[in-house]
């Protein structure tokens, strides 16, 4: 079947680079003479028919913009069969030959449900958490990491002047990819992630002590939100060694900002590939990337995969914080 008209949406937490991806979908579609519609506010837009026609002008000068011009949401209604049936009706009414959904695993579960109703769907991983197992890389991770690194570098200046301990909470939901990467990049005293068992005395208190013995008088503890709260960790440190740590929760600032070059280029490649997959008659796939190669995997297979923090990152962190 030749594809004439497609829809694109962003869903779940926004991530820098989503606009670059939408732009790429639109431009690739237009390049092949395919009409492209933006579905707004995630899967909700497919239920309510909240759509706009996208052309070159809508997406021009968006490659460098954070957020998502299509808005985003986490749709509870779409998780119900009734919601999905409404979405299917919208697709049929509008004559959409395929949907490209940019987001995280919640987005892909929605995509899978829609594809079971006979709609062609392609998912593109976009989440700062980088926690989609079938891909090494998710759009937004690089920008979010750089934002967190910049913030922590600033914190370090004042922590150094006052000879303090800082506990910084980094996003990531249940995953520690962002915290581990950021912790390595800022030269943290300790990094706590949900994937690694935590022995507080060994992994935090001893690291601070060792740093002190090595002549340091300020300490940077990075904690993934899935491994505990910065406030809780700070209170435990205070109890154990009578430091008075300052607490910083980086929060949603990590989700905004101008996307990095890496995010823009990966988003552009992924958007292109998603349209090519629809053109090739493929359905129910997630675009993914491994070591610079871009490929695709069945959504169900992708959702059932597991990944974890690279052992090398764990080993390097041990060496960097263990002397
Ligand atoms: O999944 C992206 C993410 O930013 C997580 O890191 C975080 O736990 C969550 O979304 C926050 O969600 P909300 O924007 O609904 O507060």
Short mmCIF file of C-alpha atoms and ligand atoms in Angstrom, two decimals:
data_model
loop_
_atom_site.label_atom_id
_atom_site.label_comp_id
_atom_site.label_asym_id
_atom_site.label_seq_id
_atom_site.Cartn_x
_atom_site.Cartn_y
_atom_site.Cartn_z
CA UNK A 1 0.00 0.00 0.00
CA UNK A 2 1.41 3.41 -0.84
CA UNK A 3 1.38 5.85 2.05
CA UNK A 4 -0.42 9.14 1.38
CA UNK A 5 -1.04 10.70 4.78
CA UNK A 6 0.56 10.20 8.18
CA UNK A 7 0.27 11.61 11.70
CA UNK A 8 3.02 12.43 14.19
CA UNK A 9 2.72 12.99 17.94
CA UNK A 10 4.84 13.47 21.04
CA UNK A 11 3.74 11.78 24.25
CA UNK A 12 4.91 11.35 27.86
CA UNK A 13 7.56 13.63 29.37
CA UNK A 14 8.98 16.06 26.83
CA UNK A 15 12.63 15.82 25.81
CA UNK A 16 14.93 18.27 24.00
CA UNK A 17 15.16 17.18 20.37
CA UNK A 18 11.51 16.18 20.00
CA UNK A 19 10.95 19.20 17.73
CA UNK A 20 13.92 18.21 15.60
CA UNK A 21 12.36 14.78 15.25
CA UNK A 22 8.92 16.13 14.30
CA UNK A 23 10.62 18.40 11.76
CA UNK A 24 12.45 15.45 10.26
CA UNK A 25 9.25 13.38 10.01
CA UNK A 26 7.48 16.27 8.27
CA UNK A 27 10.32 17.01 5.88
CA UNK A 28 10.89 13.37 4.99
CA UNK A 29 7.17 12.88 4.41
CA UNK A 30 6.89 15.97 2.21
CA UNK A 31 10.01 14.92 0.31
CA UNK A 32 8.12 11.77 -0.68
CA UNK A 33 4.86 13.59 -1.41
CA UNK A 34 3.18 12.35 1.79
CA UNK A 35 0.86 14.68 3.73
CA UNK A 36 1.72 15.05 7.40
CA UNK A 37 -0.55 15.95 10.32
CA UNK A 38 0.51 16.86 13.84
CA UNK A 39 -1.56 15.21 16.55
CA UNK A 40 -1.47 17.47 19.59
CA UNK A 41 -1.28 16.60 23.29
CA UNK A 42 -0.09 13.03 22.83
CA UNK A 43 -2.54 10.16 22.39
CA UNK A 44 -5.31 12.44 23.71
CA UNK A 45 -5.17 14.30 20.41
CA UNK A 46 -5.99 11.14 18.52
CA UNK A 47 -9.02 10.59 20.75
CA UNK A 48 -10.34 14.13 20.40
CA UNK A 49 -9.18 14.79 16.83
CA UNK A 50 -6.86 17.61 17.94
CA UNK A 51 -4.79 17.81 14.77
CA UNK A 52 -3.03 20.36 12.60
CA UNK A 53 -1.66 20.12 9.10
CA UNK A 54 2.13 20.35 9.15
CA UNK A 55 4.15 21.80 6.31
CA UNK A 56 7.63 23.26 5.87
CA UNK A 57 6.61 26.51 7.55
CA UNK A 58 5.25 24.91 10.75
CA UNK A 59 8.53 23.18 11.40
CA UNK A 60 11.00 25.76 10.20
CA UNK A 61 13.35 27.04 12.93
CA UNK A 62 12.18 24.36 15.35
CA UNK A 63 15.31 22.17 15.14
CA UNK A 64 16.91 24.37 17.82
CA UNK A 65 13.90 24.62 20.13
CA UNK A 66 13.38 22.65 23.33
CA UNK A 67 9.96 21.35 24.38
CA UNK A 68 7.53 20.13 21.76
CA UNK A 69 5.47 22.27 19.41
CA UNK A 70 2.86 19.50 19.43
CA UNK A 71 2.43 19.63 23.23
CA UNK A 72 2.50 16.40 25.16
CA UNK A 73 0.47 14.49 27.72
CA UNK A 74 0.14 11.14 29.43
CA UNK A 75 -3.30 9.94 28.37
CA UNK A 76 -5.24 7.77 30.84
CA UNK A 77 -8.16 7.46 28.43
CA UNK A 78 -5.94 6.00 25.72
CA UNK A 79 -5.08 3.13 28.07
CA UNK A 80 -8.74 1.99 27.89
CA UNK A 81 -10.23 -0.01 25.00
CA UNK A 82 -12.88 2.72 24.55
CA UNK A 83 -10.16 5.37 24.22
CA UNK A 84 -8.26 3.26 21.72
CA UNK A 85 -11.40 2.69 19.67
CA UNK A 86 -12.00 6.44 19.52
CA UNK A 87 -8.39 6.88 18.34
CA UNK A 88 -8.87 4.22 15.67
CA UNK A 89 -12.02 6.01 14.48
CA UNK A 90 -10.07 9.28 14.21
CA UNK A 91 -7.34 7.55 12.16
CA UNK A 92 -9.94 6.07 9.83
CA UNK A 93 -11.98 9.25 9.55
CA UNK A 94 -8.87 11.28 8.66
CA UNK A 95 -7.48 8.58 6.39
CA UNK A 96 -4.17 8.36 8.26
CA UNK A 97 -2.05 5.54 6.82
CA UNK A 98 0.34 5.54 9.76
CA UNK A 99 1.21 7.19 13.06
CA UNK A 100 4.70 8.07 14.29
CA UNK A 101 4.79 8.37 18.08
CA UNK A 102 7.77 9.96 19.84
CA UNK A 103 8.12 9.20 23.56
CA UNK A 104 9.01 6.59 26.15
CA UNK A 105 7.76 3.13 27.03
CA UNK A 106 4.25 4.37 27.99
CA UNK A 107 4.04 5.86 24.50
CA UNK A 108 5.10 2.56 22.96
CA UNK A 109 2.53 0.59 24.93
CA UNK A 110 -0.06 2.93 23.43
CA UNK A 111 1.44 2.41 19.99
CA UNK A 112 1.29 -1.34 20.41
CA UNK A 113 -2.38 -1.19 21.43
CA UNK A 114 -3.21 0.91 18.39
CA UNK A 115 -1.36 -1.40 16.07
CA UNK A 116 -3.42 -4.33 17.44
CA UNK A 117 -6.46 -2.42 16.16
CA UNK A 118 -4.95 -2.46 12.68
CA UNK A 119 -3.30 0.97 12.59
CA UNK A 120 0.31 1.21 11.35
CA UNK A 121 2.45 2.69 14.10
CA UNK A 122 6.17 3.42 14.45
CA UNK A 123 7.68 4.49 17.80
CA UNK A 124 10.70 6.75 18.26
CA UNK A 125 12.47 6.78 21.66
CA UNK A 126 12.42 10.25 23.21
CA UNK A 127 13.06 10.51 26.94
CA UNK A 128 15.78 12.11 29.04
CA UNK A 129 15.75 8.95 31.19
CA UNK A 130 17.37 6.92 28.34
CA UNK A 131 15.57 3.91 29.79
CA UNK A 132 14.23 2.27 26.62
CA UNK A 133 15.88 -1.14 26.58
CA UNK A 134 15.94 -1.78 22.84
CA UNK A 135 18.06 1.28 22.09
CA UNK A 136 21.36 2.63 23.37
CA UNK A 137 20.15 6.16 22.94
CA UNK A 138 16.93 8.12 23.47
CA UNK A 139 16.36 11.64 22.16
CA UNK A 140 16.90 14.22 24.90
CA UNK A 141 19.44 12.37 27.01
CA UNK A 142 22.48 14.30 25.84
CA UNK A 143 20.93 17.73 26.34
CA UNK A 144 19.53 16.80 29.76
CA UNK A 145 22.90 15.44 30.84
CA UNK A 146 24.69 18.59 29.69
CA UNK A 147 22.16 20.77 31.51
CA UNK A 148 22.65 18.81 34.74
CA UNK A 149 26.44 18.92 34.34
CA UNK A 150 26.39 22.69 33.88
CA UNK A 151 24.21 23.16 36.97
CA UNK A 152 26.40 20.90 39.10
CA UNK A 153 29.58 22.65 37.95
CA UNK A 154 28.04 25.89 39.22
CA UNK A 155 27.10 24.27 42.50
CA UNK A 156 30.63 23.00 42.91
CA UNK A 157 31.99 26.56 42.88
CA UNK A 158 30.00 27.56 45.92
CA UNK A 159 30.42 24.18 47.64
CA UNK A 160 34.19 24.60 47.27
CA UNK A 161 34.18 28.14 48.68
CA UNK A 162 32.12 27.14 51.71
CA UNK A 163 33.74 23.70 52.10
CA UNK A 164 30.37 22.02 52.05
CA UNK A 165 28.77 18.79 51.00
CA UNK A 166 26.16 18.94 48.25
CA UNK A 167 23.55 16.30 47.51
CA UNK A 168 22.06 16.69 44.02
CA UNK A 169 19.02 14.77 42.81
CA UNK A 170 18.92 13.96 39.11
CA UNK A 171 15.84 12.79 37.18
CA UNK A 172 15.53 9.38 35.55
CA UNK A 173 12.36 7.89 37.06
CA UNK A 174 13.34 4.30 37.98
CA UNK A 175 16.59 4.36 36.03
CA UNK A 176 20.06 5.66 36.83
CA UNK A 177 21.49 6.22 33.33
CA UNK A 178 21.32 10.00 33.59
CA UNK A 179 22.68 10.13 37.15
CA UNK A 180 25.56 7.78 36.38
CA UNK A 181 26.61 9.69 33.27
CA UNK A 182 26.30 13.05 35.01
CA UNK A 183 28.11 11.77 38.11
CA UNK A 184 31.05 10.59 36.00
CA UNK A 185 31.13 13.91 34.13
CA UNK A 186 31.16 16.13 37.23
CA UNK A 187 33.66 14.04 39.18
CA UNK A 188 31.18 13.25 41.94
CA UNK A 189 32.36 11.96 45.32
CA UNK A 190 29.63 9.30 45.13
CA UNK A 191 26.83 8.38 42.73
CA UNK A 192 23.74 6.46 43.83
CA UNK A 193 21.64 4.69 41.19
CA UNK A 194 18.72 2.27 41.59
CA UNK A 195 20.46 -0.43 39.51
CA UNK A 196 23.29 -0.87 42.04
CA UNK A 197 22.69 -2.09 45.61
CA UNK A 198 23.50 0.68 48.08
CA UNK A 199 25.45 0.20 51.29
CA UNK A 200 25.21 3.71 52.76
CA UNK A 201 28.28 3.44 54.98
CA UNK A 202 30.47 2.02 52.19
CA UNK A 203 29.07 3.97 49.22
CA UNK A 204 28.57 7.40 50.77
CA UNK A 205 30.18 7.87 54.18
CA UNK A 206 33.41 6.05 53.37
CA UNK A 207 33.71 7.93 50.06
CA UNK A 208 33.37 11.26 51.87
CA UNK A 209 35.93 10.16 54.48
CA UNK A 210 38.39 9.06 51.81
CA UNK A 211 37.95 12.36 49.98
CA UNK A 212 38.66 14.18 53.26
CA UNK A 213 41.80 12.07 53.86
CA UNK A 214 42.88 13.02 50.32
CA UNK A 215 42.68 16.67 51.23
CA UNK A 216 39.25 17.59 49.84
CA UNK A 217 36.96 19.81 51.88
CA UNK A 218 33.88 19.75 49.66
CA UNK A 219 31.91 16.75 48.45
CA UNK A 220 29.44 16.22 45.63
CA UNK A 221 26.94 13.38 46.02
CA UNK A 222 24.77 12.67 42.96
CA UNK A 223 21.60 10.66 43.53
CA UNK A 224 19.22 9.32 40.89
CA UNK A 225 15.63 10.08 41.91
CA UNK A 226 14.91 6.34 41.68
CA UNK A 227 17.60 5.59 44.29
CA UNK A 228 16.28 7.93 46.98
CA UNK A 229 15.59 11.57 47.68
CA UNK A 230 18.40 14.10 48.01
CA UNK A 231 16.80 15.36 51.24
CA UNK A 232 16.77 11.86 52.71
CA UNK A 233 20.38 11.18 51.74
CA UNK A 234 21.45 14.56 53.17
CA UNK A 235 19.71 13.79 56.47
CA UNK A 236 21.48 10.42 56.66
CA UNK A 237 24.85 12.08 56.02
CA UNK A 238 24.16 14.64 58.74
CA UNK A 239 23.30 11.88 61.22
CA UNK A 240 26.37 9.83 60.35
CA UNK A 241 29.19 12.40 60.21
CA UNK A 242 27.78 15.72 61.27
CA UNK A 243 28.18 17.47 57.92
CA UNK A 244 25.33 19.79 57.00
CA UNK A 245 24.79 19.03 53.29
CA UNK A 246 22.96 21.41 50.98
CA UNK A 247 20.23 19.80 48.90
CA UNK A 248 19.51 20.55 45.23
CA UNK A 249 16.77 18.88 43.23
CA UNK A 250 17.50 19.70 39.58
CA UNK A 251 13.97 18.74 38.55
CA UNK A 252 12.31 19.83 35.33
CA UNK A 253 15.10 22.20 34.34
CA UNK A 254 16.72 19.02 32.95
CA UNK A 255 13.88 18.62 30.46
CA UNK A 256 14.19 22.05 28.86
CA UNK A 257 16.69 23.97 26.83
CA UNK A 258 18.20 24.13 23.38
CA UNK A 259 18.85 20.58 22.15
CA UNK A 260 22.48 19.57 21.73
CA UNK A 261 23.94 18.77 18.32
CA UNK A 262 23.87 15.07 19.18
CA UNK A 263 20.17 15.20 20.03
CA UNK A 264 19.33 17.17 16.90
CA UNK A 265 21.18 14.79 14.59
CA UNK A 266 19.94 11.59 16.22
CA UNK A 267 16.38 12.97 16.24
CA UNK A 268 16.67 13.86 12.57
CA UNK A 269 17.95 10.40 11.64
CA UNK A 270 15.27 8.67 13.70
CA UNK A 271 12.45 10.77 12.22
CA UNK A 272 13.72 10.01 8.73
CA UNK A 273 13.93 6.28 9.44
CA UNK A 274 10.42 6.16 10.91
CA UNK A 275 8.92 7.55 7.69
CA UNK A 276 11.03 5.16 5.60
CA UNK A 277 9.73 2.24 7.67
CA UNK A 278 6.12 3.27 7.01
CA UNK A 279 6.92 3.65 3.31
CA UNK A 280 8.39 0.15 3.32
CA UNK A 281 5.10 -1.18 4.74
CA UNK A 282 6.55 -1.91 8.16
CA UNK A 283 4.32 -1.60 11.20
CA UNK A 284 4.53 -1.91 14.96
CA UNK A 285 8.26 -1.08 15.11
CA UNK A 286 10.47 1.01 17.37
CA UNK A 287 13.36 2.91 15.80
CA UNK A 288 16.55 2.27 17.75
CA UNK A 289 20.26 2.89 17.60
CA UNK A 290 23.30 0.86 18.62
CA UNK A 291 26.84 2.15 18.34
CA UNK A 292 25.92 4.70 15.71
CA UNK A 293 23.86 2.29 13.58
CA UNK A 294 20.14 2.97 13.23
CA UNK A 295 17.74 0.07 13.00
CA UNK A 296 14.28 -1.03 14.19
CA UNK A 297 12.70 -3.69 16.35
CA UNK A 298 9.19 -5.08 16.86
CA UNK A 299 7.45 -3.06 19.60
CA UNK A 300 6.54 -6.07 21.73
CA UNK A 301 10.03 -7.50 21.45
CA UNK A 302 11.49 -4.09 22.27
CA UNK A 303 9.29 -3.64 25.32
CA UNK A 304 10.27 -7.06 26.64
CA UNK A 305 14.01 -6.38 26.40
CA UNK A 306 16.05 -5.37 29.41
CA UNK A 307 19.14 -3.26 29.74
CA UNK A 308 21.18 -2.00 32.62
CA UNK A 309 23.90 0.46 33.42
CA UNK A 310 27.08 -0.50 31.54
CA UNK A 311 29.42 -2.48 33.78
CA UNK A 312 32.25 -0.30 32.48
CA UNK A 313 30.56 2.81 33.89
CA UNK A 314 30.23 1.09 37.27
CA UNK A 315 33.88 0.03 37.19
CA UNK A 316 35.12 3.45 36.11
CA UNK A 317 33.08 5.13 38.83
CA UNK A 318 34.57 2.76 41.42
CA UNK A 319 38.06 3.71 40.26
CA UNK A 320 37.33 7.44 40.15
CA UNK A 321 35.78 7.53 43.62
CA UNK A 322 37.75 4.75 45.28
CA UNK A 323 41.12 6.27 46.10
O1 LIG B 1 10.29 10.42 32.13
C1 LIG B 1 10.80 11.70 32.15
C2 LIG B 1 10.69 12.29 33.54
O2 LIG B 1 11.26 13.59 33.50
C3 LIG B 1 11.30 11.48 34.66
O3 LIG B 1 12.70 11.61 34.74
C4 LIG B 1 10.58 12.02 35.85
O4 LIG B 1 10.55 11.07 36.91
C5 LIG B 1 9.21 12.28 35.31
O5 LIG B 1 9.33 12.41 33.90
C6 LIG B 1 8.56 13.53 35.85
O6 LIG B 1 7.28 13.60 35.33
P1 LIG B 1 6.36 14.90 35.38
O7 LIG B 1 6.80 15.80 34.28
O8 LIG B 1 4.99 14.38 35.17
O9 LIG B 1 6.57 15.54 36.71
#
